[in-house]
PDB file of C-alpha atoms in Angstrom:
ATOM      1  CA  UNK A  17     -55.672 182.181 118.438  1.00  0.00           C
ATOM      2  CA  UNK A  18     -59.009 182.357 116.326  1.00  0.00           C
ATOM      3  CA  UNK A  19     -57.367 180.091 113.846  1.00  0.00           C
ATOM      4  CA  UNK A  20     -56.088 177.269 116.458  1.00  0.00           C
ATOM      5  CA  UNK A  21     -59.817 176.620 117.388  1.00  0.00           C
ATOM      6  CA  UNK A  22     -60.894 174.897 113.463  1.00  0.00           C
ATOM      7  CA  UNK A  23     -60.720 171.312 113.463  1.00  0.00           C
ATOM      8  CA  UNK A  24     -62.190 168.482 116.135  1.00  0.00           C
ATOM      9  CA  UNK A  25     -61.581 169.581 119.888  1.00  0.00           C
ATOM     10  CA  UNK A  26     -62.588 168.574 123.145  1.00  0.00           C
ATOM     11  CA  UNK A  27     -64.140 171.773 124.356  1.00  0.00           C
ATOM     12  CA  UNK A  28     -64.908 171.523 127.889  1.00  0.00           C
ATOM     13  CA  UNK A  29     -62.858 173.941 129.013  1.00  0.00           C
ATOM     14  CA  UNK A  30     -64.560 176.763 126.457  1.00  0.00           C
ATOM     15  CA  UNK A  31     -68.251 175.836 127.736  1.00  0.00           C
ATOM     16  CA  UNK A  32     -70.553 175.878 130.848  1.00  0.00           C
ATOM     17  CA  UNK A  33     -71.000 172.016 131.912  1.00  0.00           C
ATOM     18  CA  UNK A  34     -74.351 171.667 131.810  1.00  0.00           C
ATOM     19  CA  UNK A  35     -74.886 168.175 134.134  1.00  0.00           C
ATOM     20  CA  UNK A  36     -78.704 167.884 133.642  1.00  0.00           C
ATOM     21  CA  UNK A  37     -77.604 166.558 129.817  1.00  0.00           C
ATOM     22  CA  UNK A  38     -74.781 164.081 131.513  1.00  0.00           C
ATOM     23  CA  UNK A  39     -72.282 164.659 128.455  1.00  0.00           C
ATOM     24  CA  UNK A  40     -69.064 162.571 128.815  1.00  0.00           C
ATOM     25  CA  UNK A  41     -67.981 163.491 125.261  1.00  0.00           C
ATOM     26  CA  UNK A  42     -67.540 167.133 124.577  1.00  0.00           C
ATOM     27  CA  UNK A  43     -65.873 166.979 120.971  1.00  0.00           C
ATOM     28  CA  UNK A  44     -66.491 169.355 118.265  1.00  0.00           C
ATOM     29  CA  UNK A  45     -65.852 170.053 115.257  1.00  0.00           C
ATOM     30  CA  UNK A  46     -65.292 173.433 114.198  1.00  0.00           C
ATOM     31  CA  UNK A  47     -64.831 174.580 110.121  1.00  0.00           C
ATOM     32  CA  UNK A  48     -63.899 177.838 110.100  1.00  0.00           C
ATOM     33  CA  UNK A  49     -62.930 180.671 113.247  1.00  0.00           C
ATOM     34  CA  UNK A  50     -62.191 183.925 111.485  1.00  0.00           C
ATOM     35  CA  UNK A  51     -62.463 187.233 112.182  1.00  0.00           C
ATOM     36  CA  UNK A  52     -62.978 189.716 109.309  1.00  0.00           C
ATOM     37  CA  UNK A  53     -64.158 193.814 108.938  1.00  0.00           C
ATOM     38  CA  UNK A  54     -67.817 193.850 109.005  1.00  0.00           C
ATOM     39  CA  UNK A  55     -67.989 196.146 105.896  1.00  0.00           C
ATOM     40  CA  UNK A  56     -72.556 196.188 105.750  1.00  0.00           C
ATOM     41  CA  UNK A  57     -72.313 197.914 108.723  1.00  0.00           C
ATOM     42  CA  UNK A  58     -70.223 200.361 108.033  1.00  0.00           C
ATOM     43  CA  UNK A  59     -72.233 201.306 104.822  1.00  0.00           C
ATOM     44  CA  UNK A  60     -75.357 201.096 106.286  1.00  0.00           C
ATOM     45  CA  UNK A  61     -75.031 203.026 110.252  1.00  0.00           C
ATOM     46  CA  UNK A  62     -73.167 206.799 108.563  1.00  0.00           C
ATOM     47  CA  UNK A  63     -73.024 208.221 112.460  1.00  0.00           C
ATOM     48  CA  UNK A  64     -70.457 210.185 114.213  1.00  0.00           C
ATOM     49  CA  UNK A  65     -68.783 208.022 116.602  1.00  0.00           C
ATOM     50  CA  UNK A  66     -69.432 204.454 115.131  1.00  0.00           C
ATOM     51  CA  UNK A  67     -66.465 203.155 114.961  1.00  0.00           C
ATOM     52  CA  UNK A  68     -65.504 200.125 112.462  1.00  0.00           C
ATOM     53  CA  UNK A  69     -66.844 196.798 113.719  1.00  0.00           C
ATOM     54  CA  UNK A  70     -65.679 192.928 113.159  1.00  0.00           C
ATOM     55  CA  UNK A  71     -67.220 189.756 112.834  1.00  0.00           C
ATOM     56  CA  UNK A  72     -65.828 186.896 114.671  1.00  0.00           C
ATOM     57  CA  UNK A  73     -67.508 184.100 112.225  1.00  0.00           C
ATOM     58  CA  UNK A  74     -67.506 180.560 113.682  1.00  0.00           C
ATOM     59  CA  UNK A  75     -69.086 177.569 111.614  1.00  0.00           C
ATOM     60  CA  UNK A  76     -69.319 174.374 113.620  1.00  0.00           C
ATOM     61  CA  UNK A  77     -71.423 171.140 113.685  1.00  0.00           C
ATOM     62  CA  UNK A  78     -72.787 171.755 116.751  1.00  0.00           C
ATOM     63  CA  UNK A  79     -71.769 173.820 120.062  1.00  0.00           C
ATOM     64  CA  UNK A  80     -72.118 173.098 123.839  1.00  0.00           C
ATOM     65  CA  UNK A  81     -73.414 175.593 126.001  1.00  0.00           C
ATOM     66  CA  UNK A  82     -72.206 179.069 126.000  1.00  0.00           C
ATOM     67  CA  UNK A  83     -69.541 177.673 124.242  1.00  0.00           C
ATOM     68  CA  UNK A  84     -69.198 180.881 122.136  1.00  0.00           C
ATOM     69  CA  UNK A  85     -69.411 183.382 124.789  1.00  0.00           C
ATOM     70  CA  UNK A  86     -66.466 181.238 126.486  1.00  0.00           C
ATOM     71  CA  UNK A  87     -64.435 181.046 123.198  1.00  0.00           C
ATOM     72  CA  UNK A  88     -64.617 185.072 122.416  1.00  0.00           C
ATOM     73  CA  UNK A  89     -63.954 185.500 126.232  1.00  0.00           C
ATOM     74  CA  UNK A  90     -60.373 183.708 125.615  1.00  0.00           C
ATOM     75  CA  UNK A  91     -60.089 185.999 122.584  1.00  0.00           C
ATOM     76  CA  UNK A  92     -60.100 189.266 123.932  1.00  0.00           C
ATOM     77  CA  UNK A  93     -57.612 188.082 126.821  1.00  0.00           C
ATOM     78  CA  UNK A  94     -55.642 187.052 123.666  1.00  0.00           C
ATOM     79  CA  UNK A  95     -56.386 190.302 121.758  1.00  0.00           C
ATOM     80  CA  UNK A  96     -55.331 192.217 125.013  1.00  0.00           C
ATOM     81  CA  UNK A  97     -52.215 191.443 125.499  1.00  0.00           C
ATOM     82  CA  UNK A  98     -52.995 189.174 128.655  1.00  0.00           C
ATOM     83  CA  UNK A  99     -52.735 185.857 127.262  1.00  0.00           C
ATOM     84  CA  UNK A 100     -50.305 184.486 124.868  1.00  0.00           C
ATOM     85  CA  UNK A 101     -52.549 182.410 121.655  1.00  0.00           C
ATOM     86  CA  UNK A 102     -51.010 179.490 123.176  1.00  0.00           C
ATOM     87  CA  UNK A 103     -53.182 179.707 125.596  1.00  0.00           C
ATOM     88  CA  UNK A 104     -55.763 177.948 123.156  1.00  0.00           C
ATOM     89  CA  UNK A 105     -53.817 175.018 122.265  1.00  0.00           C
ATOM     90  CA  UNK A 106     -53.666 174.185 126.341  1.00  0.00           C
ATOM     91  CA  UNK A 107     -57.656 174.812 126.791  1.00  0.00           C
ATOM     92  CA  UNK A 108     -58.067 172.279 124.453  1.00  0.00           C
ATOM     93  CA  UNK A 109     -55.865 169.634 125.363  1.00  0.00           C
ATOM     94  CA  UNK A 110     -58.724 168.495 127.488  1.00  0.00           C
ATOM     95  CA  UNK A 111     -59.060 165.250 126.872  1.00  0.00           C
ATOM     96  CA  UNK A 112     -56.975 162.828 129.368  1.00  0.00           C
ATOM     97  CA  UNK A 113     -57.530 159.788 127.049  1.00  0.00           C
ATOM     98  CA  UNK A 114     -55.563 161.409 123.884  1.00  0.00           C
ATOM     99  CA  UNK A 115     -53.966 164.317 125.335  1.00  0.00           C
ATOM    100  CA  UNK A 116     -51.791 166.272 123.015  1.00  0.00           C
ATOM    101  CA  UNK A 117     -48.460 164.963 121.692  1.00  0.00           C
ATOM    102  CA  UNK A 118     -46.633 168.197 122.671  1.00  0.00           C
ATOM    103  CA  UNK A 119     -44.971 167.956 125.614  1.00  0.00           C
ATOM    104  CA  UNK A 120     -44.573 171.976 126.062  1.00  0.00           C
ATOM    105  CA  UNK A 121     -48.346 172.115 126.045  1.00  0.00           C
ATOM    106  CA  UNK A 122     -50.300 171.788 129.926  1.00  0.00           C
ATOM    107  CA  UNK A 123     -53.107 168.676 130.106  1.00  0.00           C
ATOM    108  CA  UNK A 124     -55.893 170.940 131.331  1.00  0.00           C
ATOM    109  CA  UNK A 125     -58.681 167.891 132.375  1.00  0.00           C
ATOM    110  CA  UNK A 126     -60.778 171.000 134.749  1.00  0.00           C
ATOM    111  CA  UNK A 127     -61.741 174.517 133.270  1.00  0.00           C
ATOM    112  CA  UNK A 128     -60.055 177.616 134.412  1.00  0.00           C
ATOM    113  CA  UNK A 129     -62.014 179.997 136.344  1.00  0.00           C
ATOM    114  CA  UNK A 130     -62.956 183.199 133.698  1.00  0.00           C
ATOM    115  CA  UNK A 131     -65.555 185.055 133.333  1.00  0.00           C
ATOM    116  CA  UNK A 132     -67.223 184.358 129.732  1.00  0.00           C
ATOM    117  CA  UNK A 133     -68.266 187.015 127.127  1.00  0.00           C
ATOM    118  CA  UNK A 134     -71.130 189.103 126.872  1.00  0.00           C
ATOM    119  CA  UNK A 135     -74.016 187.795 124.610  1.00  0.00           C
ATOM    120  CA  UNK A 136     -75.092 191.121 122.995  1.00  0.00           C
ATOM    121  CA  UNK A 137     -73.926 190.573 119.901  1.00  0.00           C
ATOM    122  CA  UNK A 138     -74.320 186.959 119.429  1.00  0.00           C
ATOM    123  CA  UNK A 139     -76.550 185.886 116.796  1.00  0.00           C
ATOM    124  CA  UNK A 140     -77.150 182.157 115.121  1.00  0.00           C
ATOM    125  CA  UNK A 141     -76.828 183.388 111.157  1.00  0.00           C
ATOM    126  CA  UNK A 142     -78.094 180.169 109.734  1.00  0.00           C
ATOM    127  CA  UNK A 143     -78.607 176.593 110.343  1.00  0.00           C
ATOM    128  CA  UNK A 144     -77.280 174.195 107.678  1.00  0.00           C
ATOM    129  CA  UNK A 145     -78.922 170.865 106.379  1.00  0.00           C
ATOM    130  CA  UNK A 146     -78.638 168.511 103.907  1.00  0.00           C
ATOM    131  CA  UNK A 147     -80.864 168.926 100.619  1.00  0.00           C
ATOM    132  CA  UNK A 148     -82.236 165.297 101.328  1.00  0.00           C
ATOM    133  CA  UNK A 149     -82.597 165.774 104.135  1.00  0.00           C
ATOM    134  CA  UNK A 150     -85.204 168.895 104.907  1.00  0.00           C
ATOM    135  CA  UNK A 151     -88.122 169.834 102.826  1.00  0.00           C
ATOM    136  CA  UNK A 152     -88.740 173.778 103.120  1.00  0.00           C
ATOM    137  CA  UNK A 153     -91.868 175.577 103.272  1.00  0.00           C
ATOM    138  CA  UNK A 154     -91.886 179.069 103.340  1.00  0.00           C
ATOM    139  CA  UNK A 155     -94.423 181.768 102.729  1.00  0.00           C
ATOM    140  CA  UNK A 156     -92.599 184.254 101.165  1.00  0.00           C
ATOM    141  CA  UNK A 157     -95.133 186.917 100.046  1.00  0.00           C
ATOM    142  CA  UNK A 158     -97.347 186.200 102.560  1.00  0.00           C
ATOM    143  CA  UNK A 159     -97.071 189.717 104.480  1.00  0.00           C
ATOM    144  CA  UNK A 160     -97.712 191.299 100.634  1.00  0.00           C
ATOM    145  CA  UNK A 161    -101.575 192.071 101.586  1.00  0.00           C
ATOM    146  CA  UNK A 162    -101.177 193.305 105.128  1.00  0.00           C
ATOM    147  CA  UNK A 163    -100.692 196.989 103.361  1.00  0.00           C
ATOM    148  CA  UNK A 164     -97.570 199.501 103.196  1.00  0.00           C
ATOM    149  CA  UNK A 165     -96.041 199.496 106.846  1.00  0.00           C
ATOM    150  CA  UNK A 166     -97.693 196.827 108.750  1.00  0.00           C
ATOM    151  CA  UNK A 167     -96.129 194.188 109.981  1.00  0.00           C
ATOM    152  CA  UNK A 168     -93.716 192.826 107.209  1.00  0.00           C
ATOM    153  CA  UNK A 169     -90.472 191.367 108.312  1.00  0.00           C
ATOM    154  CA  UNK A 170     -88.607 194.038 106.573  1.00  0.00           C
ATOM    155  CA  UNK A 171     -90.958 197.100 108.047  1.00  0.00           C
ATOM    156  CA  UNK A 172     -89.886 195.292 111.476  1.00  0.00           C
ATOM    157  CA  UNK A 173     -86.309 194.947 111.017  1.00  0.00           C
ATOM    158  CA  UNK A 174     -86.369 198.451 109.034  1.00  0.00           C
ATOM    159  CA  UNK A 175     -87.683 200.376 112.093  1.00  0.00           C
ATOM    160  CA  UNK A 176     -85.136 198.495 114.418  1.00  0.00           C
ATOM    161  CA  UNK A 177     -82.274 199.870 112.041  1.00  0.00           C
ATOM    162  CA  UNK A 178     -83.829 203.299 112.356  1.00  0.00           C
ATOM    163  CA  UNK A 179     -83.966 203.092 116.168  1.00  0.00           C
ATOM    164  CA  UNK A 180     -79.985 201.553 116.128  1.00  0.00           C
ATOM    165  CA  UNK A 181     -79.345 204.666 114.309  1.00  0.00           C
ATOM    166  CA  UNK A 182     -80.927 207.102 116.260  1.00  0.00           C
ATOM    167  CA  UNK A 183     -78.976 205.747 119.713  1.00  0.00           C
ATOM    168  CA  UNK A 184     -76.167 205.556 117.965  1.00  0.00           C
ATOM    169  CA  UNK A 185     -76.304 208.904 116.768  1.00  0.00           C
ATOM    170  CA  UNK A 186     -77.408 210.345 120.563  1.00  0.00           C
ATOM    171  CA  UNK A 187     -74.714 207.960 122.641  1.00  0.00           C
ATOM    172  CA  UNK A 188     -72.175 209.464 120.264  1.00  0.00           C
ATOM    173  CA  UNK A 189     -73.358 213.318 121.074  1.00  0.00           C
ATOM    174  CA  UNK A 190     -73.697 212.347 124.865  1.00  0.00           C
ATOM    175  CA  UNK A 191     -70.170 210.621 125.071  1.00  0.00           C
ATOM    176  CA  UNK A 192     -68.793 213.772 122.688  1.00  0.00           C
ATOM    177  CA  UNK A 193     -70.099 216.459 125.551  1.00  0.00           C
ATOM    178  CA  UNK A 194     -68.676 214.363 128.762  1.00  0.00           C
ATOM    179  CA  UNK A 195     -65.720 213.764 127.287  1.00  0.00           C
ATOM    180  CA  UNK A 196     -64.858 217.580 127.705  1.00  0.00           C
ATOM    181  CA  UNK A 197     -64.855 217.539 131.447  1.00  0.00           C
ATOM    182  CA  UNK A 198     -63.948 213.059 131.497  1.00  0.00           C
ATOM    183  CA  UNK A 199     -61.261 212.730 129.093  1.00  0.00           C
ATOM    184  CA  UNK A 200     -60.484 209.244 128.269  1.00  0.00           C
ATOM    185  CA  UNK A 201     -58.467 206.830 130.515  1.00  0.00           C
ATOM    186  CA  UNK A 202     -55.609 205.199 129.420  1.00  0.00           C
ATOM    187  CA  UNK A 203     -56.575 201.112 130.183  1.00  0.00           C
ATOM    188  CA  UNK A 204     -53.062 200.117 129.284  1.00  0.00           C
ATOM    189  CA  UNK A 205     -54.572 197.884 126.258  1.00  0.00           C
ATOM    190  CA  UNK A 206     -53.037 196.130 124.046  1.00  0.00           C
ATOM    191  CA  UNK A 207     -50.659 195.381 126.808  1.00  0.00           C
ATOM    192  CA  UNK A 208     -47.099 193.887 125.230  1.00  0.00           C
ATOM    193  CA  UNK A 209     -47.359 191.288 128.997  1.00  0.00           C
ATOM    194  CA  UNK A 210     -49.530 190.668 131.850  1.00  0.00           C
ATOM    195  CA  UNK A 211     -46.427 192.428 133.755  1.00  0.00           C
ATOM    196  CA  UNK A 212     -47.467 195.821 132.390  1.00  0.00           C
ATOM    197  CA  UNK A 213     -50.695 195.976 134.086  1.00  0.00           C
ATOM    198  CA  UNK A 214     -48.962 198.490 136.928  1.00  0.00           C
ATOM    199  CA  UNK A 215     -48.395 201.143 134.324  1.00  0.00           C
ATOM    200  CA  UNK A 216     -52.020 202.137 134.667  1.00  0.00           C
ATOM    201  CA  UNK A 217     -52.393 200.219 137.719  1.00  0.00           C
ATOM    202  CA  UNK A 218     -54.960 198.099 136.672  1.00  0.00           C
ATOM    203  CA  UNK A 219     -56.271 196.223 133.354  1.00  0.00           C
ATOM    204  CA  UNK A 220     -59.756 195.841 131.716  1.00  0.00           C
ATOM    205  CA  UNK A 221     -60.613 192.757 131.252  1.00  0.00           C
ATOM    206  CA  UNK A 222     -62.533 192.777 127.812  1.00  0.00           C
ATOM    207  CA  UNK A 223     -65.989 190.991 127.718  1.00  0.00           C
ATOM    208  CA  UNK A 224     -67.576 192.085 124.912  1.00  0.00           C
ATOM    209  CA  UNK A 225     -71.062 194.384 124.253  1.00  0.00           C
ATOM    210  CA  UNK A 226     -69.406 197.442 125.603  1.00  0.00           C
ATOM    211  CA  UNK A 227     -68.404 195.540 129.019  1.00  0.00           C
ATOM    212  CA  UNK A 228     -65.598 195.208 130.792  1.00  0.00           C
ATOM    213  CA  UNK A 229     -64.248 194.058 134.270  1.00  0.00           C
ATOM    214  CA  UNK A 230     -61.376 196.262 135.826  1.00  0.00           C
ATOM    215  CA  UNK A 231     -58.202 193.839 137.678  1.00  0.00           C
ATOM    216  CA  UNK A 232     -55.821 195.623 139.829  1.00  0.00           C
ATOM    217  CA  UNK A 233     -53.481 192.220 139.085  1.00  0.00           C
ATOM    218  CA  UNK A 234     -54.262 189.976 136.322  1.00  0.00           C
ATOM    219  CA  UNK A 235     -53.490 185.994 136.894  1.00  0.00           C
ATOM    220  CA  UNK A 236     -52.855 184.139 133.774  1.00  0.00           C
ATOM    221  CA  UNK A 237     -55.579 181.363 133.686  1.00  0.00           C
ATOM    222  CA  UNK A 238     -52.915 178.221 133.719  1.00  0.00           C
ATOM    223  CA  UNK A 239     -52.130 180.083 137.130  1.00  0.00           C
ATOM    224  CA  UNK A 240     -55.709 179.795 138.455  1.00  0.00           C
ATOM    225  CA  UNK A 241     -58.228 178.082 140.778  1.00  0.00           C
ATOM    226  CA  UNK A 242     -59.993 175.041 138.266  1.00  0.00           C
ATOM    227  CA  UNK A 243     -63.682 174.074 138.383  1.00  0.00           C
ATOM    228  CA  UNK A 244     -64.314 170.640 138.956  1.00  0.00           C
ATOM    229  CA  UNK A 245     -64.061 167.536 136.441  1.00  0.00           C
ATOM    230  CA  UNK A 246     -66.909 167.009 134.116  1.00  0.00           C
ATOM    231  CA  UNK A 247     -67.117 163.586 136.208  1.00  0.00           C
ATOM    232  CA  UNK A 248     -67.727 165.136 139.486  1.00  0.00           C
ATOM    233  CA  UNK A 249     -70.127 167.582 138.096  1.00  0.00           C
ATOM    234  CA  UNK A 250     -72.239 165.411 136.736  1.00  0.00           C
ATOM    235  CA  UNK A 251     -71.790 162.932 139.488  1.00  0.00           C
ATOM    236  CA  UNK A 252     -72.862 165.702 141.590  1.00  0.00           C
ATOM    237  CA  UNK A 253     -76.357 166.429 139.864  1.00  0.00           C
ATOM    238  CA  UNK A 254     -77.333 162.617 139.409  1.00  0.00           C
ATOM    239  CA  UNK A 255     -76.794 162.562 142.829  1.00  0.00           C
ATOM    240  CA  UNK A 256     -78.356 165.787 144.025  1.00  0.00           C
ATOM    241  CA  UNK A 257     -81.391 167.439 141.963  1.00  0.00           C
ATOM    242  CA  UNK A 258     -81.186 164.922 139.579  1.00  0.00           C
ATOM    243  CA  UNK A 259     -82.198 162.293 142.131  1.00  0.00           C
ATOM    244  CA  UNK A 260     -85.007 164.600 143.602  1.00  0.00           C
ATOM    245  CA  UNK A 261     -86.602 165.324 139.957  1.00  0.00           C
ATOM    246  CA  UNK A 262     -86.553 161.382 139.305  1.00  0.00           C
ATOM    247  CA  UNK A 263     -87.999 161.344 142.564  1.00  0.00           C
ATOM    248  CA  UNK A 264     -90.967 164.095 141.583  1.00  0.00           C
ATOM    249  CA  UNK A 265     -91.440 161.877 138.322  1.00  0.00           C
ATOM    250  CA  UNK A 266     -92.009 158.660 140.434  1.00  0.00           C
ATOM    251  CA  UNK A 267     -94.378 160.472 142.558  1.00  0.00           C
ATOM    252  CA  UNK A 268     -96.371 162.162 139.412  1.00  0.00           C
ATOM    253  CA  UNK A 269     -96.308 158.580 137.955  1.00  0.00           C
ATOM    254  CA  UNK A 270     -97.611 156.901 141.118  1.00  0.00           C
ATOM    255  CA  UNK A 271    -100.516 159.625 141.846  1.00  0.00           C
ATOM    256  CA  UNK A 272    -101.589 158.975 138.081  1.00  0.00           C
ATOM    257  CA  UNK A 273    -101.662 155.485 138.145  1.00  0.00           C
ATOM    258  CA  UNK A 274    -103.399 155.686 141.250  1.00  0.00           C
ATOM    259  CA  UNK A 275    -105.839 158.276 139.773  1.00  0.00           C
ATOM    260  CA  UNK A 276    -106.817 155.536 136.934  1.00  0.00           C
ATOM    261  CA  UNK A 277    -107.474 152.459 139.933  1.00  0.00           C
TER     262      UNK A 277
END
């Protein structure tokens, strides 16, 4: 599924619309969508109960809003059984004006309604630029003369390490002593279909950070409600709040010319 995603897209239907930007084109270009073992942090966090994390690394030339959180969303439904990876290929065949060749795959012009990711662990890693482009300063060196401890950038990120640690190390006793009166539930995840939800009687819905939602009956997203076009939202806003602020500005522009008279 992670590996459908590289290449140009239209990704409307793995974003939030924002309508105060009016975007009509919502193509992307993505480089690489792996997901790998996160090895550093298994070398560095030696607690009980910290399990082996991954990295879901996505390299892009730009991204719309929440874009991420809605692609990772898709991704667990994928990882958990409850959607089939095709389900990518139809979320991005988007785009009305060159829809996708394959007949078998849905023309999905409005967004399923899903709930997006959680953002705790999302982090922009690095911004690329061309040499030519950018001219760097930096003052490496410069927290040198502050003295042992004060506030250098790795004495900051050192002591939030430590503190990672330390309530990694106490969630793992505190889940380790419940456990012996709350045994673990069985979700029913990876689930082999969406059908097999009634073995448990419900599904959890994976979001990410440690959160979940709980279905009693999961719908498959090309069998749900749809927001509305990108057209009709933005039509909406110009028409709306946008009209009002561009109202506010007339009025701030009016008082201020008045103010010079």
């Amino acid at each position: 599924a992670a590996a459908k995603m590289e290449g140009e897209h239209d990704w409307r239907n793995l974003c939030r619309v924002d309508a105060s930007k009016q975007l009509t084109s919502f193509r992307r270009r993505v480089f690489r969508a792996r997901i790998s073992k996160c090895s550093n942090i298994d070398a560095d966090l030696d607690n009980p109960g910290v399990e082996g994390l991954y990295v879901f690394d996505l390299i892009g030339s730009g991204f719309l809003y929440n874009q991420v959180r809605h692609i990772m969303a898709v991704l667990f439904l994928v990882g958990s059984g409850l959607e089939p990876p095709s389900i990518v290929d139809a979320l991005l065949n988007a785009d009305i004006s060159s829809p996708n060749p394959d007949p078998t795959v849905p023309l999905l012009e409005r967004r399923p309604e899903y709930l997006m990711a959680d953002a705790l662990p999302l982090v922009l890693w690095d911004c690329a630029y061309k040499e030519q482009d950018v001219k760097w300063r930096s003052d490496v060196g410069a927290d040198e003369d502050e003295g042992p401890g004060a506030k250098s950038v790795h004495f900051q990120l050192s002591g939030a390490l430590e503190r990672a640690k330390i309530h990694a190390a106490l969630d793992a006793c505190f889940l380790a002593s419940a456990a012996r009166f709350h045994p673990p539930l069985d979700d029913g995840l990876p689930l082999a279909s969406p059908h097999n939800v009634g073995r448990v009687g419900f599904a959890n819905v994976l979001l990410g950070g440690g959160t979940n939602a709980r279905v009693r009956r999961y719908i498959p997203l090309l069998e749900r409600g749809r927001r509305e076009t990108v057209e009709q939202i933005n039509r909406k806003w110009r028409e709306g709040r946008g009209k009002r602020r561009k109202g506010r500005l007339g009025e701030t522009v009016v008082a201020e010319v008045g103010d010079d008279e």
